PDB file of C-alpha atoms in Angstrom:
ATOM      1  CA  MET A   1     103.676 127.078 120.611  1.00 87.00           C
ATOM      2  CA  ALA A   2     104.675 130.341 118.916  1.00 92.00           C
ATOM      3  CA  GLU A   3     104.258 132.257 122.164  1.00 94.00           C
ATOM      4  CA  ALA A   4     106.550 129.845 124.023  1.00 94.00           C
ATOM      5  CA  THR A   5     109.141 130.147 121.265  1.00 94.00           C
ATOM      6  CA  LEU A   6     109.042 133.943 121.333  1.00 95.00           C
ATOM      7  CA  LEU A   7     109.299 134.082 125.125  1.00 93.00           C
ATOM      8  CA  ALA A   8     112.345 131.815 125.138  1.00 95.00           C
ATOM      9  CA  GLY A   9     113.929 133.651 122.225  1.00 95.00           C
ATOM     10  CA  GLN A  10     113.566 137.064 123.789  1.00 94.00           C
ATOM     11  CA  GLY A  11     115.104 135.805 127.020  1.00 94.00           C
ATOM     12  CA  LEU A  12     118.044 134.402 125.079  1.00 95.00           C
ATOM     13  CA  LEU A  13     118.534 137.718 123.293  1.00 94.00           C
ATOM     14  CA  VAL A  14     118.872 139.441 126.655  1.00 93.00           C
ATOM     15  CA  ALA A  15     121.292 136.754 127.857  1.00 93.00           C
ATOM     16  CA  SER A  16     123.369 137.133 124.678  1.00 93.00           C
ATOM     17  CA  GLU A  17     124.230 140.663 125.795  1.00 91.00           C
ATOM     18  CA  GLN A  18     125.450 139.400 129.185  1.00 89.00           C
ATOM     19  CA  LEU A  19     127.641 136.446 128.228  1.00 87.00           C
ATOM     20  CA  ALA A  20     130.396 137.214 130.723  1.00 84.00           C
ATOM     21  CA  GLY A  21     128.021 136.557 133.609  1.00 81.00           C
ATOM     22  CA  LEU A  22     126.685 133.191 132.432  1.00 81.00           C
ATOM     23  CA  THR A  23     127.446 129.918 134.180  1.00 83.00           C
ATOM     24  CA  ILE A  24     128.683 127.433 131.567  1.00 79.00           C
ATOM     25  CA  THR A  25     129.150 123.671 131.905  1.00 81.00           C
ATOM     26  CA  GLU A  26     130.942 121.342 129.489  1.00 76.00           C
ATOM     27  CA  LYS A  27     128.734 118.226 129.274  1.00 73.00           C
ATOM     28  CA  THR A  28     131.237 116.346 127.112  1.00 73.00           C
ATOM     29  CA  PRO A  29     134.339 117.657 125.312  1.00 71.00           C
ATOM     30  CA  GLY A  30     133.182 120.448 123.003  1.00 67.00           C
ATOM     31  CA  ASP A  31     129.511 120.188 124.060  1.00 73.00           C
ATOM     32  CA  PHE A  32     128.461 123.090 126.266  1.00 76.00           C
ATOM     33  CA  VAL A  33     125.353 124.091 128.176  1.00 80.00           C
ATOM     34  CA  SER A  34     124.779 127.423 129.878  1.00 82.00           C
ATOM     35  CA  GLU A  35     122.224 128.669 132.343  1.00 89.00           C
ATOM     36  CA  ALA A  36     120.649 130.457 129.363  1.00 90.00           C
ATOM     37  CA  ASP A  37     119.893 127.083 127.696  1.00 88.00           C
ATOM     38  CA  VAL A  38     118.417 125.697 130.900  1.00 90.00           C
ATOM     39  CA  HIS A  39     116.293 128.776 131.587  1.00 91.00           C
ATOM     40  CA  ALA A  40     114.985 128.885 128.005  1.00 94.00           C
ATOM     41  CA  GLU A  41     113.935 125.241 128.209  1.00 94.00           C
ATOM     42  CA  LYS A  42     112.153 125.877 131.512  1.00 94.00           C
ATOM     43  CA  VAL A  43     110.258 128.793 129.960  1.00 95.00           C
ATOM     44  CA  ILE A  44     109.104 126.587 127.080  1.00 96.00           C
ATOM     45  CA  PHE A  45     108.310 123.616 129.319  1.00 96.00           C
ATOM     46  CA  ASP A  46     106.254 125.672 131.772  1.00 96.00           C
ATOM     47  CA  HIS A  47     104.339 127.420 128.995  1.00 96.00           C
ATOM     48  CA  LEU A  48     103.486 124.285 127.006  1.00 97.00           C
ATOM     49  CA  MET A  49     102.832 121.942 129.919  1.00 95.00           C
ATOM     50  CA  GLN A  50     100.452 124.399 131.521  1.00 95.00           C
ATOM     51  CA  ARG A  51      98.351 124.243 128.353  1.00 96.00           C
ATOM     52  CA  PHE A  52      98.956 120.606 127.365  1.00 96.00           C
ATOM     53  CA  PRO A  53      99.658 118.759 130.626  1.00 96.00           C
ATOM     54  CA  ASP A  54      99.246 115.256 129.172  1.00 97.00           C
ATOM     55  CA  TYR A  55     101.627 115.691 126.236  1.00 97.00           C
ATOM     56  CA  GLY A  56     105.016 114.029 126.442  1.00 97.00           C
ATOM     57  CA  TRP A  57     108.296 115.917 126.468  1.00 97.00           C
ATOM     58  CA  LEU A  58     111.783 115.381 125.065  1.00 96.00           C
ATOM     59  CA  GLY A  59     114.148 118.295 125.594  1.00 94.00           C
ATOM     60  CA  GLU A  60     117.892 118.587 125.283  1.00 86.00           C
ATOM     61  CA  GLU A  61     118.410 119.834 128.828  1.00 85.00           C
ATOM     62  CA  THR A  62     115.639 118.115 130.822  1.00 85.00           C
ATOM     63  CA  GLN A  63     114.455 114.612 131.608  1.00 82.00           C
ATOM     64  CA  GLU A  64     112.195 112.860 129.111  1.00 91.00           C
ATOM     65  CA  ARG A  65     108.520 112.644 130.043  1.00 93.00           C
ATOM     66  CA  PRO A  66     106.170 110.042 128.486  1.00 93.00           C
ATOM     67  CA  SER A  67     102.968 111.029 126.724  1.00 94.00           C
ATOM     68  CA  ARG A  68      99.613 110.385 128.361  1.00 94.00           C
ATOM     69  CA  GLU A  69      97.606 111.573 125.348  1.00 93.00           C
ATOM     70  CA  GLY A  70      97.742 109.503 122.178  1.00 94.00           C
ATOM     71  CA  GLY A  71     101.522 109.560 121.789  1.00 95.00           C
ATOM     72  CA  LEU A  72     101.644 113.351 121.448  1.00 98.00           C
ATOM     73  CA  ARG A  73     104.931 114.846 122.625  1.00 97.00           C
ATOM     74  CA  TRP A  74     107.020 117.975 122.314  1.00 98.00           C
ATOM     75  CA  ILE A  75     110.616 117.709 121.089  1.00 97.00           C
ATOM     76  CA  VAL A  76     112.539 120.845 122.026  1.00 97.00           C
ATOM     77  CA  ASP A  77     115.967 122.371 121.596  1.00 96.00           C
ATOM     78  CA  PRO A  78     115.860 125.602 123.610  1.00 96.00           C
ATOM     79  CA  LEU A  79     119.119 126.856 122.105  1.00 96.00           C
ATOM     80  CA  ASP A  80     120.422 125.228 118.951  1.00 96.00           C
ATOM     81  CA  GLY A  81     123.909 126.540 118.266  1.00 94.00           C
ATOM     82  CA  THR A  82     125.027 126.962 121.881  1.00 92.00           C
ATOM     83  CA  THR A  83     128.704 127.313 120.981  1.00 91.00           C
ATOM     84  CA  ASN A  84     127.880 130.103 118.512  1.00 94.00           C
ATOM     85  CA  PHE A  85     125.767 131.794 121.190  1.00 94.00           C
ATOM     86  CA  LEU A  86     128.519 131.607 123.810  1.00 93.00           C
ATOM     87  CA  LYS A  87     131.097 133.015 121.379  1.00 94.00           C
ATOM     88  CA  GLY A  88     128.870 135.926 120.412  1.00 94.00           C
ATOM     89  CA  LEU A  89     128.251 134.588 116.905  1.00 96.00           C
ATOM     90  CA  PRO A  90     124.734 135.694 115.889  1.00 96.00           C
ATOM     91  CA  HIS A  91     123.616 132.349 114.460  1.00 97.00           C
ATOM     92  CA  TRP A  92     121.487 130.268 116.828  1.00 97.00           C
ATOM     93  CA  ALA A  93     117.833 129.394 117.236  1.00 98.00           C
ATOM     94  CA  VAL A  94     114.993 127.982 119.322  1.00 98.00           C
ATOM     95  CA  SER A  95     113.460 124.790 117.913  1.00 98.00           C
ATOM     96  CA  ILE A  96     110.121 123.200 118.897  1.00 98.00           C
ATOM     97  CA  ALA A  97     108.254 120.325 117.244  1.00 98.00           C
ATOM     98  CA  LEU A  98     105.063 118.465 118.066  1.00 98.00           C
ATOM     99  CA  PHE A  99     105.107 114.754 117.232  1.00 98.00           C
ATOM    100  CA  GLN A 100     102.601 111.947 117.462  1.00 97.00           C
ATOM    101  CA  ALA A 101     104.762 108.877 117.990  1.00 93.00           C
ATOM    102  CA  ASP A 102     107.324 109.281 115.162  1.00 91.00           C
ATOM    103  CA  ASP A 103     105.113 111.483 112.976  1.00 95.00           C
ATOM    104  CA  PRO A 104     105.807 115.264 112.979  1.00 97.00           C
ATOM    105  CA  LEU A 105     102.655 117.393 113.166  1.00 98.00           C
ATOM    106  CA  ALA A 106     103.879 120.963 113.702  1.00 98.00           C
ATOM    107  CA  ALA A 107     107.204 122.769 113.939  1.00 98.00           C
ATOM    108  CA  LEU A 108     108.766 126.153 114.687  1.00 98.00           C
ATOM    109  CA  ILE A 109     112.348 127.357 114.353  1.00 98.00           C
ATOM    110  CA  TYR A 110     112.928 130.883 115.626  1.00 98.00           C
ATOM    111  CA  ASP A 111     116.053 132.970 115.041  1.00 98.00           C
ATOM    112  CA  PRO A 112     115.687 135.918 117.442  1.00 97.00           C
ATOM    113  CA  VAL A 113     118.774 137.755 116.167  1.00 97.00           C
ATOM    114  CA  LYS A 114     117.464 138.013 112.606  1.00 97.00           C
ATOM    115  CA  GLY A 115     113.800 138.079 113.584  1.00 97.00           C
ATOM    116  CA  GLU A 116     112.989 135.030 111.455  1.00 98.00           C
ATOM    117  CA  MET A 117     110.407 132.415 112.395  1.00 98.00           C
ATOM    118  CA  PHE A 118     110.140 129.324 110.200  1.00 98.00           C
ATOM    119  CA  CYS A 119     107.052 127.199 110.782  1.00 98.00           C
ATOM    120  CA  ALA A 120     105.036 124.351 109.332  1.00 98.00           C
ATOM    121  CA  GLU A 121     102.032 122.168 110.032  1.00 98.00           C
ATOM    122  CA  LYS A 122     101.590 118.788 108.425  1.00 98.00           C
ATOM    123  CA  GLY A 123      99.815 119.187 105.098  1.00 98.00           C
ATOM    124  CA  GLU A 124      99.695 123.000 105.333  1.00 98.00           C
ATOM    125  CA  GLY A 125     102.996 124.104 103.776  1.00 98.00           C
ATOM    126  CA  ALA A 126     105.976 125.935 105.267  1.00 98.00           C
ATOM    127  CA  TYR A 127     106.270 129.616 106.125  1.00 98.00           C
ATOM    128  CA  LEU A 128     108.817 132.258 107.060  1.00 98.00           C
ATOM    129  CA  ASN A 129     107.309 135.155 109.006  1.00 98.00           C
ATOM    130  CA  GLY A 130     103.921 134.324 107.503  1.00 97.00           C
ATOM    131  CA  ARG A 131     105.135 134.090 103.903  1.00 98.00           C
ATOM    132  CA  ALA A 132     105.042 130.739 102.109  1.00 98.00           C
ATOM    133  CA  ILE A 133     108.472 129.303 101.327  1.00 98.00           C
ATOM    134  CA  THR A 134     109.696 126.549  99.035  1.00 98.00           C
ATOM    135  CA  VAL A 135     112.973 124.770  98.492  1.00 98.00           C
ATOM    136  CA  SER A 136     115.305 125.901  95.723  1.00 97.00           C
ATOM    137  CA  GLN A 137     114.742 125.035  92.102  1.00 93.00           C
ATOM    138  CA  ALA A 138     116.858 122.473  90.291  1.00 85.00           C
ATOM    139  CA  VAL A 139     120.395 123.717  89.657  1.00 85.00           C
ATOM    140  CA  PRO A 140     123.474 122.031  88.186  1.00 90.00           C
ATOM    141  CA  PHE A 141     125.513 120.245  90.827  1.00 90.00           C
ATOM    142  CA  SER A 142     128.325 122.709  90.147  1.00 92.00           C
ATOM    143  CA  ALA A 143     126.038 125.598  91.178  1.00 94.00           C
ATOM    144  CA  ALA A 144     124.724 123.991  94.375  1.00 95.00           C
ATOM    145  CA  LEU A 145     125.382 125.468  97.816  1.00 96.00           C
ATOM    146  CA  VAL A 146     125.366 122.709 100.417  1.00 96.00           C
ATOM    147  CA  ALA A 147     125.811 122.494 104.173  1.00 96.00           C
ATOM    148  CA  SER A 148     127.009 119.905 106.642  1.00 95.00           C
ATOM    149  CA  GLY A 149     128.488 119.453 110.088  1.00 89.00           C
ATOM    150  CA  VAL A 150     131.981 118.316 111.028  1.00 83.00           C
ATOM    151  CA  PRO A 151     132.496 116.429 114.309  1.00 78.00           C
ATOM    152  CA  SER A 152     134.323 118.307 117.039  1.00 75.00           C
ATOM    153  CA  GLY A 153     135.455 117.747 120.598  1.00 71.00           C
ATOM    154  CA  GLY A 154     135.022 114.117 121.584  1.00 68.00           C
ATOM    155  CA  ARG A 155     132.405 113.357 118.914  1.00 73.00           C
ATOM    156  CA  THR A 156     134.693 111.819 116.325  1.00 77.00           C
ATOM    157  CA  THR A 157     132.926 108.523 115.517  1.00 81.00           C
ATOM    158  CA  TYR A 158     132.058 109.706 112.017  1.00 82.00           C
ATOM    159  CA  LEU A 159     135.040 111.962 111.389  1.00 86.00           C
ATOM    160  CA  SER A 160     136.445 109.784 108.596  1.00 89.00           C
ATOM    161  CA  HIS A 161     132.994 109.664 106.966  1.00 89.00           C
ATOM    162  CA  CYS A 162     132.797 113.452 106.998  1.00 89.00           C
ATOM    163  CA  LEU A 163     136.237 113.819 105.466  1.00 90.00           C
ATOM    164  CA  ASP A 164     135.236 111.380 102.721  1.00 91.00           C
ATOM    165  CA  ASP A 165     132.099 113.452 102.073  1.00 91.00           C
ATOM    166  CA  LEU A 166     134.065 116.672 101.803  1.00 90.00           C
ATOM    167  CA  GLU A 167     136.601 115.136  99.449  1.00 91.00           C
ATOM    168  CA  GLN A 168     133.795 113.997  97.159  1.00 90.00           C
ATOM    169  CA  LEU A 169     131.474 116.991  97.289  1.00 91.00           C
ATOM    170  CA  MET A 170     133.595 120.102  97.708  1.00 90.00           C
ATOM    171  CA  PRO A 171     135.126 119.897  94.207  1.00 92.00           C
ATOM    172  CA  GLN A 172     131.699 119.284  92.649  1.00 91.00           C
ATOM    173  CA  THR A 173     129.656 122.084  94.248  1.00 93.00           C
ATOM    174  CA  ALA A 174     129.696 125.873  94.428  1.00 94.00           C
ATOM    175  CA  GLY A 175     130.493 125.777  98.125  1.00 93.00           C
ATOM    176  CA  LEU A 176     129.934 124.138 101.487  1.00 94.00           C
ATOM    177  CA  ARG A 177     128.895 125.844 104.720  1.00 95.00           C
ATOM    178  CA  ARG A 178     129.382 124.615 108.290  1.00 93.00           C
ATOM    179  CA  TRP A 179     127.545 127.139 110.478  1.00 94.00           C
ATOM    180  CA  GLY A 180     126.981 125.189 113.679  1.00 93.00           C
ATOM    181  CA  ALA A 181     123.193 125.297 114.086  1.00 97.00           C
ATOM    182  CA  ALA A 182     121.429 122.267 112.600  1.00 97.00           C
ATOM    183  CA  ALA A 183     117.916 123.656 112.992  1.00 98.00           C
ATOM    184  CA  LEU A 184     118.815 126.722 110.941  1.00 98.00           C
ATOM    185  CA  ASP A 185     120.609 124.624 108.319  1.00 98.00           C
ATOM    186  CA  LEU A 186     117.370 122.684 107.825  1.00 98.00           C
ATOM    187  CA  ALA A 187     115.312 125.875 107.790  1.00 98.00           C
ATOM    188  CA  TYR A 188     117.638 127.281 105.138  1.00 98.00           C
ATOM    189  CA  VAL A 189     117.080 124.228 102.936  1.00 98.00           C
ATOM    190  CA  ALA A 190     113.337 124.824 103.296  1.00 98.00           C
ATOM    191  CA  ALA A 191     113.741 128.494 102.348  1.00 98.00           C
ATOM    192  CA  GLY A 192     115.899 127.729  99.297  1.00 98.00           C
ATOM    193  CA  ARG A 193     119.078 129.205 100.769  1.00 98.00           C
ATOM    194  CA  PHE A 194     120.861 125.845 100.811  1.00 98.00           C
ATOM    195  CA  ASP A 195     120.294 123.183  98.166  1.00 97.00           C
ATOM    196  CA  ALA A 196     121.183 120.279 100.469  1.00 97.00           C
ATOM    197  CA  TYR A 197     122.287 119.589 104.034  1.00 97.00           C
ATOM    198  CA  TRP A 198     123.406 116.365 105.684  1.00 96.00           C
ATOM    199  CA  GLU A 199     124.790 115.417 109.053  1.00 94.00           C
ATOM    200  CA  ARG A 200     125.342 112.429 111.322  1.00 92.00           C
ATOM    201  CA  ASN A 201     124.892 111.617 114.985  1.00 90.00           C
ATOM    202  CA  LEU A 202     122.742 114.572 116.047  1.00 94.00           C
ATOM    203  CA  GLY A 203     120.162 114.596 118.826  1.00 94.00           C
ATOM    204  CA  PRO A 204     116.450 114.275 118.004  1.00 96.00           C
ATOM    205  CA  TRP A 205     115.885 117.853 119.224  1.00 96.00           C
ATOM    206  CA  ASP A 206     118.338 119.094 116.570  1.00 96.00           C
ATOM    207  CA  ILE A 207     116.309 117.519 113.771  1.00 96.00           C
ATOM    208  CA  ALA A 208     112.659 117.288 114.805  1.00 98.00           C
ATOM    209  CA  ALA A 209     111.352 120.698 113.743  1.00 98.00           C
ATOM    210  CA  GLY A 210     113.481 121.077 110.640  1.00 98.00           C
ATOM    211  CA  MET A 211     112.519 117.755 109.093  1.00 98.00           C
ATOM    212  CA  LEU A 212     108.853 118.762 108.865  1.00 98.00           C
ATOM    213  CA  ILE A 213     109.606 122.279 107.630  1.00 98.00           C
ATOM    214  CA  VAL A 214     111.792 120.897 104.819  1.00 98.00           C
ATOM    215  CA  GLN A 215     109.141 118.392 103.761  1.00 98.00           C
ATOM    216  CA  GLU A 216     106.342 120.961 103.851  1.00 98.00           C
ATOM    217  CA  ALA A 217     108.467 123.307 101.719  1.00 98.00           C
ATOM    218  CA  GLY A 218     108.607 120.630  99.017  1.00 98.00           C
ATOM    219  CA  GLY A 219     111.983 119.139  99.891  1.00 98.00           C
ATOM    220  CA  ARG A 220     113.153 115.614 100.641  1.00 98.00           C
ATOM    221  CA  PHE A 221     114.323 114.410 104.026  1.00 97.00           C
ATOM    222  CA  THR A 222     115.629 110.858 104.344  1.00 95.00           C
ATOM    223  CA  PRO A 223     117.703 108.873 106.847  1.00 94.00           C
ATOM    224  CA  LEU A 224     121.218 108.007 105.772  1.00 91.00           C
ATOM    225  CA  TRP A 225     120.531 104.404 106.768  1.00 87.00           C
ATOM    226  CA  ALA A 226     117.151 103.008 105.758  1.00 82.00           C
ATOM    227  CA  ASN A 227     117.113 100.479 108.594  1.00 85.00           C
ATOM    228  CA  ARG A 228     117.561 103.091 111.345  1.00 87.00           C
ATOM    229  CA  ALA A 229     114.991 105.706 112.378  1.00 89.00           C
ATOM    230  CA  VAL A 230     116.320 109.194 111.837  1.00 92.00           C
ATOM    231  CA  LEU A 231     115.432 110.510 115.297  1.00 92.00           C
ATOM    232  CA  SER A 232     117.466 107.755 116.944  1.00 90.00           C
ATOM    233  CA  SER A 233     120.406 107.711 114.514  1.00 91.00           C
ATOM    234  CA  GLY A 234     120.560 111.488 114.094  1.00 92.00           C
ATOM    235  CA  SER A 235     121.860 110.929 110.557  1.00 93.00           C
ATOM    236  CA  PHE A 236     120.055 112.259 107.498  1.00 96.00           C
ATOM    237  CA  LEU A 237     120.088 114.078 104.175  1.00 97.00           C
ATOM    238  CA  ALA A 238     117.762 117.009 103.440  1.00 98.00           C
ATOM    239  CA  SER A 239     117.589 118.624 100.018  1.00 98.00           C
ATOM    240  CA  ASN A 240     115.547 120.435  97.410  1.00 97.00           C
ATOM    241  CA  GLY A 241     114.739 117.016  95.958  1.00 97.00           C
ATOM    242  CA  ALA A 242     116.343 117.638  92.590  1.00 96.00           C
ATOM    243  CA  LEU A 243     119.867 117.062  93.920  1.00 95.00           C
ATOM    244  CA  HIS A 244     118.985 114.426  96.487  1.00 96.00           C
ATOM    245  CA  ASP A 245     120.097 111.315  94.638  1.00 94.00           C
ATOM    246  CA  ALA A 246     123.348 112.888  93.448  1.00 93.00           C
ATOM    247  CA  VAL A 247     124.334 114.057  96.929  1.00 94.00           C
ATOM    248  CA  GLU A 248     123.302 110.765  98.490  1.00 94.00           C
ATOM    249  CA  ALA A 249     125.450 108.837  96.016  1.00 92.00           C
ATOM    250  CA  ALA A 250     128.500 110.901  96.992  1.00 91.00           C
ATOM    251  CA  LEU A 251     128.147 110.378 100.754  1.00 91.00           C
ATOM    252  CA  ASN A 252     129.948 107.726 102.766  1.00 82.00           C
ATOM    253  CA  ARG A 253     126.932 105.794 104.054  1.00 78.00           C
ATOM    254  CA  ALA A 254     128.808 103.031 105.852  1.00 77.00           C
ATOM    255  CA  GLU A 255     127.425 102.401 109.318  1.00 75.00           C
ATOM    256  CA  VAL A 256     129.574 102.345 112.444  1.00 68.00           C
TER     257      VAL A 256
END
């Protein structure tokens, strides 16, 4: 798993120096995929499937493949933060998780630019480059640094919800970040860099690895709507635990 992540990440680093030559497709308004994404996913797929041929597969850029071994499946985002990558912004990552049905077992998020690998196994804690990490300690709401995503392009279903959230939370916190790479936002909650992060309508590959890493670092990760599984709704709140209820109470949790 780590080897596949490193191989894909190093290939993406090379591609990031040759952006002008990449073929780029706009899947939907504001949602891009490049040949670098596709190649990175193929590298990961080939590496993992050679070793675990009966595991299922769910990747952002390839067709889903059912599991033939006890519900075990990989959930992969080969390049989380594609728009950042294509604009030369050094904030993107490779994300891989191993699930059994809906239960996360292992996860890796690798940021090749900064040389940071966040990882976790169920029941074994969370780590950054081999060093144990934990979520931030309790802080006053006014000192909290939080993160979220704002819909762009054609993905405006929850735009009014997001604006409501910002109106409620921005005056109450020390600041809000919108950095465009969900996997890293979750990893930063796990490492204590952010105190909370929420978003709506993401893909399962955006969330799968980060949810386990946050939980193993001592944080809380909950769906925004209790009656909808987080991997299908793509809507969640992750936090250090201490601020969870306060942030949740401020969010617009109406379903659409």
